[in-house]
XYZ file of C-alpha atoms in Angstrom:
601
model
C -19.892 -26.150 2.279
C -22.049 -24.490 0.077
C -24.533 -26.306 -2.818
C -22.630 -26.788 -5.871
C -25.689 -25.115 -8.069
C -25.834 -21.975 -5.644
C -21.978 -21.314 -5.532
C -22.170 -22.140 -10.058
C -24.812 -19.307 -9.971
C -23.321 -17.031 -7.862
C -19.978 -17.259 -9.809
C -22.257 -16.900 -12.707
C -23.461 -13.401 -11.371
C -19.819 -12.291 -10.686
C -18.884 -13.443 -14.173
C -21.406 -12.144 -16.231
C -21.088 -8.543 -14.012
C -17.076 -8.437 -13.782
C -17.518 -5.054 -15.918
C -20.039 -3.482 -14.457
C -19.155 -4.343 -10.887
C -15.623 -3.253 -11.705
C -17.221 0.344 -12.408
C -18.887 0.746 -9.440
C -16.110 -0.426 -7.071
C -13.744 2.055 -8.209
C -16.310 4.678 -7.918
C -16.121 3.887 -3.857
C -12.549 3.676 -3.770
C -11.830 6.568 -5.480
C -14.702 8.340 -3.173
C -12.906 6.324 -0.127
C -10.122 7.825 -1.556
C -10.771 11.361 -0.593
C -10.911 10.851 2.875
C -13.193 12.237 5.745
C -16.485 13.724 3.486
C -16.757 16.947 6.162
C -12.526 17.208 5.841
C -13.574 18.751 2.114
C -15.701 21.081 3.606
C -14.661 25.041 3.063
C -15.912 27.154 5.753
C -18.684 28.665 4.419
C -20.044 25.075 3.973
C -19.927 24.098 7.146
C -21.117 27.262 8.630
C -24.092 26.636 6.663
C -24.173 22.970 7.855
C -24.548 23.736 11.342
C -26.315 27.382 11.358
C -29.918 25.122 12.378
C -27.870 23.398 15.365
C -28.691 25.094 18.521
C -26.824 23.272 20.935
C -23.264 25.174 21.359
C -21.531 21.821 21.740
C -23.360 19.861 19.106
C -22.358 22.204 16.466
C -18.922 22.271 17.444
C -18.744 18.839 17.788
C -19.934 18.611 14.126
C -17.356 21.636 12.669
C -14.493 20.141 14.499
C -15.031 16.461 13.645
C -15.428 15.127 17.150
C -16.739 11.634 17.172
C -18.792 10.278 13.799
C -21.576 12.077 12.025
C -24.555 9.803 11.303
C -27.130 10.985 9.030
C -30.766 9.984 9.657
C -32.452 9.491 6.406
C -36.527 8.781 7.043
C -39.307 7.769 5.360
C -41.536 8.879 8.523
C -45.126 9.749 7.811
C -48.672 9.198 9.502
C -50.267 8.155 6.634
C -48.274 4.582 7.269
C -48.719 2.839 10.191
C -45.151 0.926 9.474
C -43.464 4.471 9.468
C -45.587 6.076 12.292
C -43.030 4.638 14.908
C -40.209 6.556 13.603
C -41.405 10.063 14.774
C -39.708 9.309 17.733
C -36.313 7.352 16.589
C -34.296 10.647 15.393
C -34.514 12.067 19.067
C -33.603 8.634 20.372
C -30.649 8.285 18.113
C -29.216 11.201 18.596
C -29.717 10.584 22.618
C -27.744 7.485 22.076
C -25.177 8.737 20.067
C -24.459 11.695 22.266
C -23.808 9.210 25.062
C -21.051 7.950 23.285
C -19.481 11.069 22.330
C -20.897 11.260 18.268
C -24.202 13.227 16.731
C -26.705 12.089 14.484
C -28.431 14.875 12.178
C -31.548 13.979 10.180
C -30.112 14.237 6.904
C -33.250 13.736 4.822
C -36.821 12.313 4.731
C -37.920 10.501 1.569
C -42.033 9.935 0.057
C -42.951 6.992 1.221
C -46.303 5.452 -0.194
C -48.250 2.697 1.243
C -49.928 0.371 -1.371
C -52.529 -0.271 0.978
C -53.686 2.853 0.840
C -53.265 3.348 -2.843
C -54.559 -0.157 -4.360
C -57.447 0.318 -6.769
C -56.803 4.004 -6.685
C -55.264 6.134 -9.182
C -52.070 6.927 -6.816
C -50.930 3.176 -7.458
C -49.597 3.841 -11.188
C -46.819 6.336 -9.300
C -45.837 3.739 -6.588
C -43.441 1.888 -8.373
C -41.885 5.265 -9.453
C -41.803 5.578 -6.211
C -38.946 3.583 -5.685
C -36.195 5.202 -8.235
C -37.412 8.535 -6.634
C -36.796 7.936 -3.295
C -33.289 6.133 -4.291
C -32.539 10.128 -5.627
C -33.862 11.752 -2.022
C -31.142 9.387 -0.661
C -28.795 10.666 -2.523
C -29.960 14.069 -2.410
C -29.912 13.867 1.704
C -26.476 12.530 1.809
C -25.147 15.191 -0.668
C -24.352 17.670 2.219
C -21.364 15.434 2.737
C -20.773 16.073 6.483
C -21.865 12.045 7.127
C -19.492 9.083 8.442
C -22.232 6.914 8.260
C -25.961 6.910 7.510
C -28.841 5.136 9.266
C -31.991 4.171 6.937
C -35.395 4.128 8.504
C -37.315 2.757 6.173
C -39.607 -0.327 5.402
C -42.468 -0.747 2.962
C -42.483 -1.813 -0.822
C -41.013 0.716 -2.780
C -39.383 2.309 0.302
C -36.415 -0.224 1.785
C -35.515 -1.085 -1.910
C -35.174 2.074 -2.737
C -33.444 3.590 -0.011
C -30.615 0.781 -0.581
C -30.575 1.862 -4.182
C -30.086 5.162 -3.040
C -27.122 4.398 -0.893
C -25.267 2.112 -2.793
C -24.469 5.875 -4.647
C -22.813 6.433 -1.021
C -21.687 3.045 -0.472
C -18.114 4.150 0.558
C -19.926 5.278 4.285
C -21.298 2.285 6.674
C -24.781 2.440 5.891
C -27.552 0.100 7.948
C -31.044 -0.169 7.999
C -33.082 0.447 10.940
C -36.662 -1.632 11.313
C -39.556 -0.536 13.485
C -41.292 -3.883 13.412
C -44.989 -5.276 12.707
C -48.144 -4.647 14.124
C -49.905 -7.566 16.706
C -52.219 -9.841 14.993
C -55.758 -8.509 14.579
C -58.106 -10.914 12.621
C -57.222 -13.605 10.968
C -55.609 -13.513 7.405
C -58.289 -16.072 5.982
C -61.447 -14.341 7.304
C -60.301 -11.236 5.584
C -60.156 -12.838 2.752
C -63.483 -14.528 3.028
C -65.158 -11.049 3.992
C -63.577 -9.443 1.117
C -64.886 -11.833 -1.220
C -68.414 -11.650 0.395
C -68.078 -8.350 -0.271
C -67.231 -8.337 -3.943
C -70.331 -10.717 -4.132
C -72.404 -8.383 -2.778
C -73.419 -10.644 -0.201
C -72.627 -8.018 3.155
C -72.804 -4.207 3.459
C -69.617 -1.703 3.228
C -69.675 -1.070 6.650
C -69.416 -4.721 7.402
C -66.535 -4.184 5.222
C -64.709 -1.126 6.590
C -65.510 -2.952 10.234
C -63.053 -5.912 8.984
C -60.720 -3.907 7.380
C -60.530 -2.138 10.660
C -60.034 -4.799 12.913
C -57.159 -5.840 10.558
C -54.966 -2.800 10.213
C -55.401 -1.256 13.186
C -52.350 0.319 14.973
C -48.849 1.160 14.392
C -46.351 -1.754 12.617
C -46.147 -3.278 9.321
C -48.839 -5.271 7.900
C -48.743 -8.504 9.354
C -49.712 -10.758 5.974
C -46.190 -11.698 4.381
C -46.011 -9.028 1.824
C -43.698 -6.709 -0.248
C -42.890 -4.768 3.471
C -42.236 -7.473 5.628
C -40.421 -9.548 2.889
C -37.946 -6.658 2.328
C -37.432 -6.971 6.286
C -36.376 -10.125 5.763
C -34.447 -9.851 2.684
C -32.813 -7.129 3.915
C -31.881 -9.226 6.956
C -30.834 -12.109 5.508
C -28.544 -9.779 3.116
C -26.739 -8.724 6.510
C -27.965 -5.070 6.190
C -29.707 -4.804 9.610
C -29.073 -6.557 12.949
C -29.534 -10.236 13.793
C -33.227 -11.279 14.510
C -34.446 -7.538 14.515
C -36.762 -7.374 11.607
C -39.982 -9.021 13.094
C -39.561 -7.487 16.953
C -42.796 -5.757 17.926
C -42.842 -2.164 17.496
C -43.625 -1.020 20.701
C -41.515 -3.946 22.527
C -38.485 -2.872 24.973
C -36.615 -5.106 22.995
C -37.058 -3.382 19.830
C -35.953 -0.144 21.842
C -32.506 -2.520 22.852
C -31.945 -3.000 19.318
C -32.548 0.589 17.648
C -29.960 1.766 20.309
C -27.535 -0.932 19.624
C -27.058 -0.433 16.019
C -26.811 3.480 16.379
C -24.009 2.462 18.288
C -22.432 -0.018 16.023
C -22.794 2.075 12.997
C -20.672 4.166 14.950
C -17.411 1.718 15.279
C -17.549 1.057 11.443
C -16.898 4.478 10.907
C -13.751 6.213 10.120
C -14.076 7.519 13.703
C -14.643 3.897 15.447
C -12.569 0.994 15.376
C -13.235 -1.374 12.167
C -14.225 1.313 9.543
C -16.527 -1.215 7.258
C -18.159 0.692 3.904
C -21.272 -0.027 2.325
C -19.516 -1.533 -0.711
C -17.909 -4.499 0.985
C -21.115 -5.734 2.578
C -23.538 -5.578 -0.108
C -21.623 -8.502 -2.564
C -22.704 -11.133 -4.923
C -22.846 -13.856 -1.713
C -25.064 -11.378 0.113
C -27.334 -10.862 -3.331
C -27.835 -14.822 -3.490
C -28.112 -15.241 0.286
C -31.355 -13.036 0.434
C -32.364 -14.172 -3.168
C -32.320 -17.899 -1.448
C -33.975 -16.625 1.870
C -36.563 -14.869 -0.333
C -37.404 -18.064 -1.991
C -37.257 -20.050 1.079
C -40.071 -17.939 2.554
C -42.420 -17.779 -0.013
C -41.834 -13.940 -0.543
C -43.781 -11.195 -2.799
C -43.236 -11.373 -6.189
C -42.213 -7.678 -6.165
C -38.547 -8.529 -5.151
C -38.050 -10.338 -8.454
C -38.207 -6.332 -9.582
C -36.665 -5.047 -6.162
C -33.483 -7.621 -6.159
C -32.323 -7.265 -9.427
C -32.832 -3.111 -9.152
C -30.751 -3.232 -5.875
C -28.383 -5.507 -7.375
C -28.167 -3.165 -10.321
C -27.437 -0.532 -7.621
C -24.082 -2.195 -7.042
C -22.675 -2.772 -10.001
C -24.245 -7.023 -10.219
C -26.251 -7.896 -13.199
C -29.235 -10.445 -11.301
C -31.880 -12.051 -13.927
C -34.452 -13.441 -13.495
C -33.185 -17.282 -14.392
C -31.040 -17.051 -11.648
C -34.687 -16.973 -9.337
C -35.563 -19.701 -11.382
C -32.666 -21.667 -11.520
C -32.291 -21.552 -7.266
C -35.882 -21.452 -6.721
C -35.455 -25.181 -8.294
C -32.794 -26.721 -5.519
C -34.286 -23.775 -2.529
C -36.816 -25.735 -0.631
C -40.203 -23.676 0.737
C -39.601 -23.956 4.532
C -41.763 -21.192 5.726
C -45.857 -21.632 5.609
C -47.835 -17.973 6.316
C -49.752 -16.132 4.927
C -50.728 -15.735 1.809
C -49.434 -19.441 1.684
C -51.068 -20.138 5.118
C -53.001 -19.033 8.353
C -50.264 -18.121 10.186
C -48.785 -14.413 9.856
C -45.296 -12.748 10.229
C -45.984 -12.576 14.125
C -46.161 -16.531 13.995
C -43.006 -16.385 12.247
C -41.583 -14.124 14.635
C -41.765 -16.604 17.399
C -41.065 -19.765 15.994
C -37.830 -17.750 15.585
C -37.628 -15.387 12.822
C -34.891 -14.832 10.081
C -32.140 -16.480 12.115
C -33.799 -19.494 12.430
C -34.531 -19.743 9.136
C -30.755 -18.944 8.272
C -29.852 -21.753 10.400
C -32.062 -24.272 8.327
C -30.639 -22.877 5.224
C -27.268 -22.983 6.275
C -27.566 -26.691 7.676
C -28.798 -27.545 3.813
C -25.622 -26.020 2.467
C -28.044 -23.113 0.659
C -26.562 -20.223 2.116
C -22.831 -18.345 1.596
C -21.365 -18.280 4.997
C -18.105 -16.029 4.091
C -19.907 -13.285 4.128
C -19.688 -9.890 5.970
C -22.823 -8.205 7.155
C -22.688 -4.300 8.118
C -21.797 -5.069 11.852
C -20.186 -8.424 12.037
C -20.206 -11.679 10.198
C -22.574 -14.594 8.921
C -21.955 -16.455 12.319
C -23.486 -13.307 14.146
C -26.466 -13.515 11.826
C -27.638 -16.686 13.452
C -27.975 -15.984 16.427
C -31.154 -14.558 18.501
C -31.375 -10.921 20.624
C -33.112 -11.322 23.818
C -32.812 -8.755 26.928
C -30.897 -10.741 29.906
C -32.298 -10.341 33.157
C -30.908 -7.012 33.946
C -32.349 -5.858 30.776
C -29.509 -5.738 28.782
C -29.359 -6.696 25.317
C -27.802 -10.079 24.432
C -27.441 -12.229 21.334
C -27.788 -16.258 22.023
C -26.739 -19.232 19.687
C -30.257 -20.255 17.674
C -31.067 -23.272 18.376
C -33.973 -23.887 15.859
C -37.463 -23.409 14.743
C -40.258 -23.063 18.031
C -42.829 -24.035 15.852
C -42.736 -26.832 12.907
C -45.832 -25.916 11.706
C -44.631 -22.355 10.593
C -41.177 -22.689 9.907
C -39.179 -26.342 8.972
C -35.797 -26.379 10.666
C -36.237 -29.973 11.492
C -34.914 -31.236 7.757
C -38.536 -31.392 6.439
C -39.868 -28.625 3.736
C -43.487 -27.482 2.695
C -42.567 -28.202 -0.911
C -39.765 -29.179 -2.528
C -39.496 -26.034 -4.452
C -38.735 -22.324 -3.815
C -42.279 -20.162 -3.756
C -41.521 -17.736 -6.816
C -41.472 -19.759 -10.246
C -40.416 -18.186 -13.398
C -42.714 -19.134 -16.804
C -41.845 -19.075 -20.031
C -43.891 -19.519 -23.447
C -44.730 -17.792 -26.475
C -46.296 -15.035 -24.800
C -43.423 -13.487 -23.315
C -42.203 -14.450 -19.394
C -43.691 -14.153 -16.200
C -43.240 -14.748 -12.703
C -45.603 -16.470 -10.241
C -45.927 -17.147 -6.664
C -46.761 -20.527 -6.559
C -46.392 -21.660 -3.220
C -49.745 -20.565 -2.149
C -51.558 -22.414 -5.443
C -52.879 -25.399 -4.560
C -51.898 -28.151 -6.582
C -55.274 -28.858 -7.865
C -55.192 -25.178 -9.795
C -51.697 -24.963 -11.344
C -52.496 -26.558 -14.694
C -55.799 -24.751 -16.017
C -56.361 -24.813 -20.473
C -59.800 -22.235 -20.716
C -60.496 -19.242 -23.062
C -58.891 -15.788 -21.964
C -60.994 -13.419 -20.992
C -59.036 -9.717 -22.002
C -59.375 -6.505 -20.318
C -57.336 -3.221 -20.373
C -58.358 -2.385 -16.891
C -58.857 -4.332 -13.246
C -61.421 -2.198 -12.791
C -62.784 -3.289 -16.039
C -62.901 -6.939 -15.059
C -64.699 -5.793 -11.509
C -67.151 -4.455 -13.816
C -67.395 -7.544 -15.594
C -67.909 -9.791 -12.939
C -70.740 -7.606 -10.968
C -72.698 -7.524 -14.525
C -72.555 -11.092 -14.252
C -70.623 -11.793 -17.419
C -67.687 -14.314 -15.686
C -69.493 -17.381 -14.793
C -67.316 -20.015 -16.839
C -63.633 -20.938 -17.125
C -61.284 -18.423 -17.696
C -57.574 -17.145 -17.752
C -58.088 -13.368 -16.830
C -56.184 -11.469 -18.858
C -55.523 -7.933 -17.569
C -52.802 -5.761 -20.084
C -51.800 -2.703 -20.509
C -50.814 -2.292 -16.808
C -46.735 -2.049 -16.974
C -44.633 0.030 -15.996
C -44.537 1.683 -19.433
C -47.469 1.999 -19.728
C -49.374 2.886 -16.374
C -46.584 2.369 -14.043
C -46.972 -1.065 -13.259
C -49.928 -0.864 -10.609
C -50.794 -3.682 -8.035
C -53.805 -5.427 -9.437
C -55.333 -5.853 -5.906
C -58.861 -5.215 -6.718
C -59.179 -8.410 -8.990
C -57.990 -11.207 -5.778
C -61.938 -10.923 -4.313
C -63.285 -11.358 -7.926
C -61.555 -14.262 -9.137
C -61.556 -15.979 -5.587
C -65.085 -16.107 -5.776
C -64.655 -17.255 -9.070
C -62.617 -19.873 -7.866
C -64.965 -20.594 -4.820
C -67.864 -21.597 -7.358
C -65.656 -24.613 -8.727
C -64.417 -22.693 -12.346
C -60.752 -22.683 -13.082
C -59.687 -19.508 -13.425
C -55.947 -17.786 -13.250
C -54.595 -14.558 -14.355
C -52.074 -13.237 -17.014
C -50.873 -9.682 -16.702
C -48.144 -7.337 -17.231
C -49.150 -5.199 -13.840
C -48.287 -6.613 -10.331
C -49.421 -7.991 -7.778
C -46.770 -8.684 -4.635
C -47.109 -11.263 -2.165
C -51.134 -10.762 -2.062
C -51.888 -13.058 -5.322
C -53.042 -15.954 -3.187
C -54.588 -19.086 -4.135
C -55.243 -17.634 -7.513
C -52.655 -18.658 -10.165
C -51.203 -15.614 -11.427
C -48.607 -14.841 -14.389
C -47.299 -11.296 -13.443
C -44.926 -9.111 -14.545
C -45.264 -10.299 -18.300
C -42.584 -9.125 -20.369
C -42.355 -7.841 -23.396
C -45.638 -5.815 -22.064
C -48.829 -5.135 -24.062
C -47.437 -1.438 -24.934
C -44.046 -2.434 -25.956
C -44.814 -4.872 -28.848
C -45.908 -7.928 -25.753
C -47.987 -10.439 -27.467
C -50.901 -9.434 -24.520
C -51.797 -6.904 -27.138
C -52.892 -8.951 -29.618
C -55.035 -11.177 -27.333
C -58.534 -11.442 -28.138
C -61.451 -12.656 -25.897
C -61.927 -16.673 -26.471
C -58.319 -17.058 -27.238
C -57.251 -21.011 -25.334
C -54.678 -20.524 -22.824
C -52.696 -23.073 -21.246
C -51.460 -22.010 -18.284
C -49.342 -24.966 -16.518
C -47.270 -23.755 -13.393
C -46.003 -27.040 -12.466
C -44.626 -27.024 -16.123
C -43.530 -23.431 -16.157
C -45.074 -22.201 -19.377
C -48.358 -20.274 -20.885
C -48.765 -20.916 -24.085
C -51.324 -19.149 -26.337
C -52.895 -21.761 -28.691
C -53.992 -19.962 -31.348
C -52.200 -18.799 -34.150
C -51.649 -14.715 -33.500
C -49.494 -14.393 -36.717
C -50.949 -11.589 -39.417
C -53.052 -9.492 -35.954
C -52.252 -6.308 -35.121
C -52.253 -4.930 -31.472
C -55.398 -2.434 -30.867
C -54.270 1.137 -30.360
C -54.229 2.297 -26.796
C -53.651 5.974 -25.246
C -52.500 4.777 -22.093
C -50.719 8.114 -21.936
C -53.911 10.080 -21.886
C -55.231 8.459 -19.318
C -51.806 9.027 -16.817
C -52.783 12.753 -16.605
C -54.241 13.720 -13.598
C -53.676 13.641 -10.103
C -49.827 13.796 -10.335
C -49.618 11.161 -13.053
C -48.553 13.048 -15.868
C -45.352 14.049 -13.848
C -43.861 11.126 -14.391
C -44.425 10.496 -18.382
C -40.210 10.981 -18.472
C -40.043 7.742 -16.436
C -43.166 5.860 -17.939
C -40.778 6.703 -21.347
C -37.635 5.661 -19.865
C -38.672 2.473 -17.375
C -36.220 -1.098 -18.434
C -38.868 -3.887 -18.618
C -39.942 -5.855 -15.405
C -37.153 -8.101 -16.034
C -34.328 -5.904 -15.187
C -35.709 -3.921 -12.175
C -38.583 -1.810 -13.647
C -35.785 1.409 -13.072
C -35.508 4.467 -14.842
C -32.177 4.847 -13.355
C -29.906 2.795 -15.405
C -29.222 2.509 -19.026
C-alpha cells in the first residue's frame, strides 16, 4: 500500500490539474478518434511520403499500411559522445522491424547540445531554450502523420525532457524512449575535482588540465558523474517510459544491443497494428509523475529536473510545483550515494543493480504507485532485471536487491533520512538546493554576500585575490529571462577552493547549476529573478546572509526597503553568436518555478 503523504500529494496534483488535464485528454481522444494517422492521407501525400524510399517493398508496405510505421526521431550528433552511438540504431531498427513484417522511417532529428561542451561559454545561455525547441522538432517530425508509433533516441539535459514534451503533443501514438547507455569509468570523480580546483588555483599547467579532462570523458556514453543526462535516464525509467533495467547498460554491451531490438519490437504490439494498442496518454499519469519525482529524490538527482518535471508534467495536462518536491523530498529517504554525493559513479550504480533495484527498495517502503502502466507492460515488469540467458537471448529475472550496500540501500537502511533536492524559502524569493552532497558541517553558514552579475566575474574576483574571507556568493542576473538561465559551472573550482582553505562559503543565484553543485551549498533557481523585480537585484556587497539548509530558508538581514535595483542591459549583451535569436523566448520564459518554458501560458 502506498504512503499516506505520497498518495495525499498525488491526489493533490490530480485535484489541483482536473481542468487542465481534462483539456489535454480530450485532445488525444479526439486525435484517437480519427483513426489510423496515414488512413487520412490523400494520395498526393503519400506519394510524397514515400518518393525517398527506394526499396519497392518498403514503400509499398508504407502506402498500403502493412504492419506499423515507427518513426525514428534522433538527437544523433558527434559533437556528444552520449548521442554518438545512435548513428547506427536507425539501420538496426529498421532491420528489426522488417523481420517482423513493420518499417521504421527516421522521422526527424532534433539539436541536441551538450552542457559540457558549452559551460562557461557563451552557447550555455541557449541551452535551456534548447529544450522547448527541440519539444517543437518533435512535433514538427511527427507532423507527416504516416506514424503508429514513435521511438525517441535521445538522452542529455535539455534533450530527453524535451523530446517527451514534444510527444506528449502526439501522445495518442505509443511513444518510448530508447537509451544508448554510459561511458566506462575513466578517472575518478574526486580527483577531477581536486585537479580542477588545482587548476583554478593556479597551482598546475592547462595541459595538466586538458590531460585530466581527457582521461575523464573519453569515449562514447553518457557522462558517468550523476548528472542532468543520466538522471533523466533514470527518471525516465522509473516513469515507465523505457524498458526495465535498460538505462545504465553499457553502450557498446551485447546486452544493450538485446534491449534496443526488444523495444523496437514491443513498440510494435502497442500499436494499432499489434495486439494491445497502448497510447502515450495513458502511460504518462499523475502516479507515473510522482513515481519518478520520488525516484528522483531517492537518488540524489540534478537539480535541473525540478525545471524538467514540472515542464513535462505541464506537457500533459498536470500542474507539478515545486512544494510537492519539497513536501515528498521530506518522507523520500536518500538511498543512493554517487557522485556528486560520493565516489562511486552511475557505472557503480549500474551493478549494484540499477533503477529496478532501487524501485524495489522504494516499493518495499510503500513510496512508490504500483497501479501503474508503463509503455510496454506494468509496474511488476519494472522490477525486474534483463540479462542474456545462455543462448544469448534476452530475459527479464525477478530483482532480488541491491549488489552493493555501499552504493545503493535496499537493505532498509538510507544515507539520510531525507530526499537530496530541498526547497528554501525566505524573503529573498525561493530556491532549490541539492543538499545531499553538503556536508552537514556547511549547511548553516550567516557571512556577508559577495554580488556579482557574472560567474565569470567572480572567477575574476577570486584570481585577483579579492575572496579570502566568508562569503555567500551571490551570482544574479543569470535566469532564464534574463540570459537564459546558464549552468554556473565555472564557479564549483573557485568556491571549492574557497571551501578547502576552511571559509564558509555557499552560493545564491537565479542561474543553474544541475547535479554538478557539489559540496558547495548552493540556492539555485531563485525566483522572482534579479530581472523580474527578484530581491537579488537589490543586493549589495556586505549585505549578512543566512543561509540555513537544514532549516530551509535564506534570509537577507538587512533592511532592503526604500533601494532600487541597478539597471542592467542583459539584453545587449544576448546578441551575438546566435543569442539574439531567441530574445522572443528570453521575453516569454514562466519563472524557474513552473518549468522555465516558453511553451505554455
Amino acid at each position: 500500500m502506498v504512503n499516506s503523504t505520497i498518495k495525499a500529494i498525488t491526489d493533490r496534483i490530480e485535484k489541483r490539474s482536473e481542468k487542465l488535464r481534462a483539456s489535454y485528454l480530450n485532445m488525444m481522444e479526439s486525435q484517437l478518434k480519427l483513426g489510423r494517422s496515414r488512413d487520412l492521407l490523400a494520395c498526393s501525400n503519400l506519394a510524397h511520403a514515400v518518393a525517398g524510399i527506394e526499396n519497392t517493398e518498403l514503400k509499398d508496405a508504407v502506402i498500403h499500411g502493412k504492419g506499423a510505421n515507427i518513426g525514428i526521431i534522433s538527437a544523433y550528433n558527434d559533437m556528444l559522445s552520449a548521442h554518438c552511438p545512435y548513428a547506427a540504431y536507425p539501420e538496426k531498427i529498421k532491420k528489426y522491424l522488417n523481420e517482423i513484417g513493420s518499417q521504421a522511417l527516421v522521422a526527424g532529428c532534433v539539436p541536441a547540445m551538450c552542457d559540457g561542451v558549452t559551460q562557461g561559454q557563451v552557447g550555455m545561455d541557449m541551452s535551456l531554450f534548447s529544450r522547448d525547441v527541440i519539444a517543437q522538432s518533435v512535433a514538427i517530425s511527427l507532423s507527416h502523420n504516416v506514424f503508429d508509433g514513435a521511438l525517441l533516441l535521445g538522452i542529455c539535459d535539455k534533450v530527453a525532457p524535451g523530446m517527451l514534451m514534444g510527444a506528449a503533443t502526439y501522445g495518442h501514438l505509443p511513444i518510448a524512449f530508447v537509451p544508448s547507455g554510459p561511458m566506462p569509468s575513466g578517472i575518478s570523480n574526486d580527483e577531477k575535482s581536486q585537479i580542477r580546483q588545482l587548476y583554478a588555483a593556479g597551482e598546475i599547467d592547462k595541459k595538466a588540465l586538458q590531460d585530466m579532462e581527457n582521461k575523464s570523458y573519453h569515449c562514447q556514453g553518457t557522462c558517468t558523474f550523476y548528472g542532468t543526462a543520466n538522471t533523466n535516464q533514470l527518471v525516465l525509467e522509473a516513469m515507465g517510459l523505457m524498458l526495465p533495467g535498460s538505462a545504465f547498460v553499457p553502450y557498446n554491451s551485447p546486452l544493450r544491443e538485446a534491449l534496443t531490438e526488444h523495444i523496437s519490437k514491443q513498440i510494435v504490439n502497442v500499436t494499432c497494428a499489434g495486439s494491445a494498442m497502448r497510447p502515450l496518454y495513458k502511460v504518462v499519469t499523475a502516479k507515473n509523475l510522482v513515481n519518478a519525482l520520488v525516484a528522483l529524490l531517492a537518488s540524489g538527482g540534478s537539480t535541473n529536473l525540478t525545471l524538467h518535471l514540472v515542464a513535462m508534467a505541464r506537457a500533459f495536462g498536470y500542474e507539478l510545483t515545486w512544494d510537492d518536491f519539497s513536501e515528498i523530498s521530506a518522507i523520500v529517504p536518500l538511498l543512493v550515494n554517487i557522485y556528486p554525493n560520493a565516489k562511486a559513479d552511475i557505472n557503480a550504480l549500474q551493478r549494484a543493480g540499477g533503477v529496478p533495484a532501487l524501485l524495489k527498495a522504494l516499493h518495499d517502503k510503500g513510496l512508490v504507485h504500483d497501479d501503474v502502466l508503463t509503455v510496454c507492460s506494468d509496474f511488476k515488469s519494472q522490477l525486474t532485471t534483463p540479462y542474456l540467458d545462455d543462448n544469448g537471448n534476452l530475459a527479464f529475472m525477478e530483482c532480488q536487491g541491491s549488489n552493493d550496500e555501499s552504493v545503493l540501500k535496499t537493505d532498509g537502511s538510507v544515507f539520510q533520512n531525507e530526499g537530496g533536492i530541498k526547497v528554501l524559502d525566505g524573503n529573498l524569493g525561493r530556491s532549490v538546493i541539492k543538499i545531499s552532497a553538503v556536508a552537514s558541517e556547511h549547511r548553516h553558514i550567516v557571512a556577508p554576500a559577495r554580488v556579482f552579475n557574472s560567474q565569470h566575474d567572480v572567477e575574476r574576483a577570486y584570481k585577483e585575490g579579492r575572496l579570502n574571507e566568508d562569503a555567500v556568493i551571490v551570482v544574479r542576473y543569470a535566469g532564464p529571462a534574463a540570459a537564459g538561465m546558464p549552468e554556473l559551472h565555472k564557479l564549483m573550482p573557485v568556491l571549492g577552493n574557497m571551501q578547502k582553505k576552511g571559509l564558509k562559503v555557499a552560493l545564491l543565484t537565479d542561474g543553474r547549476l544541475s547535479g554538478a553543485s557539489g559540496k558547495i551549498p548552493s540556492a539555485l533557481h531563485m525566483c522572482p529573478e534579479a530581472l523580474r523585480d527578484g530581491k537579488l537585484a537589490l543586493l549589495k556587497d556586505g549585505d549578512m546572509i543566512d543561509f540555513n539548509a537544514d532549516e530551509g530558508y535564506v534570509n537577507c538581514l538587512e533592511d532592503l526597503s526604500g533601494r532600487e535595483a541597478e539597471k542592467i542591459d542583459t539584453e545587449a549583451m544576448q546578441q551575438s553568436f546566435g543569442r539574439a535569436l531567441f530574445g522572443i523566448c528570453r521575453d516569454n520564459v514562466s519563472s524557474a518555478e513552473t518549468g522555465a518554458t516558453f511553451l505554455f501560458k
